PDB file of C-alpha atoms in Angstrom:
ATOM      1  CA  MET O 559     165.445 102.483  88.066  1.00 69.00           C
ATOM      2  CA  LYS O 560     164.748 101.688  91.724  1.00 73.00           C
ATOM      3  CA  PHE O 561     163.827 105.313  92.256  1.00 71.00           C
ATOM      4  CA  LEU O 562     161.252 105.089  89.459  1.00 71.00           C
ATOM      5  CA  LYS O 563     159.700 101.910  90.970  1.00 72.00           C
ATOM      6  CA  TYR O 564     159.429 103.580  94.388  1.00 70.00           C
ATOM      7  CA  LEU O 565     157.986 106.707  92.815  1.00 68.00           C
ATOM      8  CA  LEU O 566     155.345 104.674  90.928  1.00 70.00           C
ATOM      9  CA  LEU O 567     154.529 102.668  94.067  1.00 68.00           C
ATOM     10  CA  PHE O 568     154.171 105.885  96.077  1.00 68.00           C
ATOM     11  CA  ALA O 569     151.954 107.423  93.354  1.00 68.00           C
ATOM     12  CA  PHE O 570     149.787 104.281  93.288  1.00 65.00           C
ATOM     13  CA  ILE O 571     149.352 104.370  97.080  1.00 72.00           C
ATOM     14  CA  LEU O 572     148.380 108.045  96.934  1.00 62.00           C
ATOM     15  CA  LEU O 573     145.898 107.281  94.183  1.00 61.00           C
ATOM     16  CA  LEU O 574     144.275 104.523  96.236  1.00 60.00           C
ATOM     17  CA  ALA O 575     144.157 106.703  99.336  1.00 61.00           C
ATOM     18  CA  SER O 576     142.487 109.553  97.490  1.00 62.00           C
ATOM     19  CA  CYS O 577     139.768 107.418  95.895  1.00 59.00           C
ATOM     20  CA  SER O 578     136.452 107.312  97.679  1.00 52.00           C
ATOM     21  CA  THR O 579     134.875 103.994  98.581  1.00 55.00           C
ATOM     22  CA  GLY O 580     131.796 104.683  96.457  1.00 63.00           C
ATOM     23  CA  TYR O 581     129.497 104.396  99.451  1.00 62.00           C
ATOM     24  CA  PRO O 582     127.334 107.338 100.471  1.00 61.00           C
ATOM     25  CA  ALA O 583     128.143 109.084 103.716  1.00 62.00           C
ATOM     26  CA  THR O 584     126.449 107.545 106.729  1.00 58.00           C
ATOM     27  CA  GLU O 585     123.545 109.641 107.929  1.00 62.00           C
ATOM     28  CA  LEU O 586     123.623 109.870 111.696  1.00 62.00           C
ATOM     29  CA  GLU O 587     120.307 110.520 113.349  1.00 62.00           C
ATOM     30  CA  GLY O 588     120.619 111.845 116.878  1.00 70.00           C
ATOM     31  CA  GLU O 589     116.939 112.245 117.626  1.00 78.00           C
ATOM     32  CA  GLU O 590     114.556 109.380 118.208  1.00 83.00           C
ATOM     33  CA  PRO O 591     111.574 109.157 115.870  1.00 88.00           C
ATOM     34  CA  ILE O 592     108.297 110.371 117.311  1.00 87.00           C
ATOM     35  CA  VAL O 593     106.518 107.184 116.160  1.00 89.00           C
ATOM     36  CA  ILE O 594     107.556 103.700 115.065  1.00 93.00           C
ATOM     37  CA  GLY O 595     104.529 101.708 113.992  1.00 94.00           C
ATOM     38  CA  HIS O 596     102.465 100.195 111.217  1.00 95.00           C
ATOM     39  CA  ILE O 597     100.404 102.162 108.724  1.00 94.00           C
ATOM     40  CA  ILE O 598      96.700 101.443 109.022  1.00 92.00           C
ATOM     41  CA  GLU O 599      95.575 103.851 106.307  1.00 92.00           C
ATOM     42  CA  VAL O 600      97.100 106.004 103.542  1.00 92.00           C
ATOM     43  CA  LEU O 601      95.023 108.961 102.362  1.00 89.00           C
ATOM     44  CA  GLU O 602      96.837 109.706  99.086  1.00 87.00           C
ATOM     45  CA  GLU O 603      94.612 112.611  98.058  1.00 86.00           C
ATOM     46  CA  LYS O 604      95.306 114.446 101.338  1.00 87.00           C
ATOM     47  CA  GLN O 605      98.891 113.143 101.724  1.00 88.00           C
ATOM     48  CA  ILE O 606      98.159 111.803 105.221  1.00 90.00           C
ATOM     49  CA  ILE O 607      99.145 108.481 106.769  1.00 91.00           C
ATOM     50  CA  LEU O 608      97.626 106.972 109.893  1.00 91.00           C
ATOM     51  CA  VAL O 609     100.005 104.960 112.105  1.00 92.00           C
ATOM     52  CA  VAL O 610      99.526 102.793 115.188  1.00 92.00           C
ATOM     53  CA  GLU O 611     102.371 101.725 117.483  1.00 92.00           C
ATOM     54  CA  GLY O 612     102.670  98.319 119.128  1.00 91.00           C
ATOM     55  CA  ILE O 613     100.712  96.219 116.649  1.00 91.00           C
ATOM     56  CA  THR O 614     101.734  93.611 114.095  1.00 93.00           C
ATOM     57  CA  LYS O 615     101.464  93.920 110.344  1.00 94.00           C
ATOM     58  CA  GLU O 616      98.588  91.436 110.370  1.00 94.00           C
ATOM     59  CA  GLU O 617      96.699  93.518 112.930  1.00 91.00           C
ATOM     60  CA  ALA O 618      97.319  96.676 110.886  1.00 91.00           C
ATOM     61  CA  MET O 619      95.850  94.990 107.806  1.00 92.00           C
ATOM     62  CA  GLU O 620      92.671  94.028 109.702  1.00 90.00           C
ATOM     63  CA  ILE O 621      91.962  97.327 111.491  1.00 87.00           C
ATOM     64  CA  ASP O 622      88.700  99.028 110.651  1.00 83.00           C
ATOM     65  CA  LEU O 623      88.985 102.780 111.277  1.00 79.00           C
ATOM     66  CA  LEU O 624      85.340 103.100 112.248  1.00 77.00           C
ATOM     67  CA  THR O 625      85.591 100.635 115.159  1.00 77.00           C
ATOM     68  CA  TYR O 626      89.244 100.980 116.248  1.00 79.00           C
ATOM     69  CA  GLU O 627      89.521 102.530 119.711  1.00 78.00           C
ATOM     70  CA  LEU O 628      93.266 102.878 120.500  1.00 76.00           C
ATOM     71  CA  ASP O 629      95.493 105.871 119.692  1.00 83.00           C
ATOM     72  CA  ILE O 630      96.051 106.569 116.024  1.00 85.00           C
ATOM     73  CA  ALA O 631      98.789 109.030 115.038  1.00 85.00           C
ATOM     74  CA  SER O 632      98.202 110.974 111.830  1.00 86.00           C
ATOM     75  CA  PHE O 633     100.970 112.615 109.831  1.00 87.00           C
ATOM     76  CA  ALA O 634     100.811 114.852 106.795  1.00 86.00           C
ATOM     77  CA  SER O 635     103.572 115.020 104.243  1.00 84.00           C
ATOM     78  CA  ASN O 636     105.639 118.201 104.118  1.00 77.00           C
ATOM     79  CA  GLU O 637     105.174 118.861 100.366  1.00 76.00           C
ATOM     80  CA  THR O 638     106.493 115.423  99.326  1.00 80.00           C
ATOM     81  CA  ARG O 639     103.953 113.255  97.495  1.00 85.00           C
ATOM     82  CA  PHE O 640     103.547 109.672  98.734  1.00 83.00           C
ATOM     83  CA  GLU O 641     102.683 108.433  95.232  1.00 85.00           C
ATOM     84  CA  GLY O 642     102.089 104.832  96.251  1.00 85.00           C
ATOM     85  CA  LYS O 643     105.311 104.448  98.258  1.00 89.00           C
ATOM     86  CA  TYR O 644     103.460 103.571 101.463  1.00 91.00           C
ATOM     87  CA  LYS O 645     100.761 100.964 101.880  1.00 93.00           C
ATOM     88  CA  LYS O 646      98.585  99.684 104.685  1.00 93.00           C
ATOM     89  CA  GLY O 647     100.643  97.339 106.881  1.00 94.00           C
ATOM     90  CA  ASP O 648     104.059  98.936 106.162  1.00 95.00           C
ATOM     91  CA  LYS O 649     106.211  99.607 109.233  1.00 95.00           C
ATOM     92  CA  VAL O 650     107.569 103.172 109.386  1.00 94.00           C
ATOM     93  CA  ALA O 651     109.569 105.485 111.625  1.00 93.00           C
ATOM     94  CA  ILE O 652     108.454 109.120 111.599  1.00 90.00           C
ATOM     95  CA  TRP O 653     110.103 112.318 112.778  1.00 87.00           C
ATOM     96  CA  LYS O 654     107.789 115.308 113.029  1.00 75.00           C
ATOM     97  CA  ILE O 655     108.621 118.875 112.193  1.00 70.00           C
ATOM     98  CA  GLU O 656     105.678 120.680 113.781  1.00 64.00           C
ATOM     99  CA  GLU O 657     102.074 120.360 114.782  1.00 62.00           C
ATOM    100  CA  GLY O 658      99.692 120.745 111.888  1.00 52.00           C
ATOM    101  CA  PRO O 659      96.050 121.757 111.797  1.00 51.00           C
ATOM    102  CA  GLU O 660      93.726 119.831 114.137  1.00 52.00           C
ATOM    103  CA  THR O 661      92.389 117.742 111.286  1.00 47.00           C
ATOM    104  CA  VAL O 662      95.893 116.644 110.233  1.00 55.00           C
ATOM    105  CA  GLY O 663      97.867 115.958 113.408  1.00 67.00           C
ATOM    106  CA  ALA O 664     101.580 116.517 112.824  1.00 80.00           C
ATOM    107  CA  ILE O 665     103.578 117.354 109.731  1.00 85.00           C
ATOM    108  CA  ALA O 666     106.213 114.693 109.073  1.00 86.00           C
ATOM    109  CA  GLU O 667     109.761 115.910 108.555  1.00 85.00           C
ATOM    110  CA  LYS O 668     111.076 112.468 107.735  1.00 86.00           C
ATOM    111  CA  ILE O 669     109.368 109.124 107.062  1.00 89.00           C
ATOM    112  CA  VAL O 670     111.541 106.014 106.864  1.00 90.00           C
ATOM    113  CA  LEU O 671     110.108 102.744 105.574  1.00 91.00           C
ATOM    114  CA  LEU O 672     111.388 100.007 107.919  1.00 93.00           C
ATOM    115  CA  GLU O 673     109.651  97.002 106.383  1.00 91.00           C
ATOM    116  CA  LYS O 674     106.998  96.246 103.791  1.00 89.00           C
TER     117      LYS O 674
END
């Protein structure tokens, strides 16, 4: 009888050890993003976002593209549709895959929404 209790206890411990936690694997990112900034414009039809580093969300919401004079980074999606996921003022981190055509800027490999 003791043997059966120990066997069941051992089987239970093995069962617990073999179960996964249910959490997805942690994605480790070794490379720094090329840009961390706020979106100042989303061009849905062209799948391009315009991002400026070093500004606040409030400043991003007030920027007028026709009069803004600092550097604006533009990124095109790499076949993934934005479909309303990004809006003016959102803070994003972007990794680029390659340089795109002159009118586009860079093609984004990965876009991570940091805050809305």
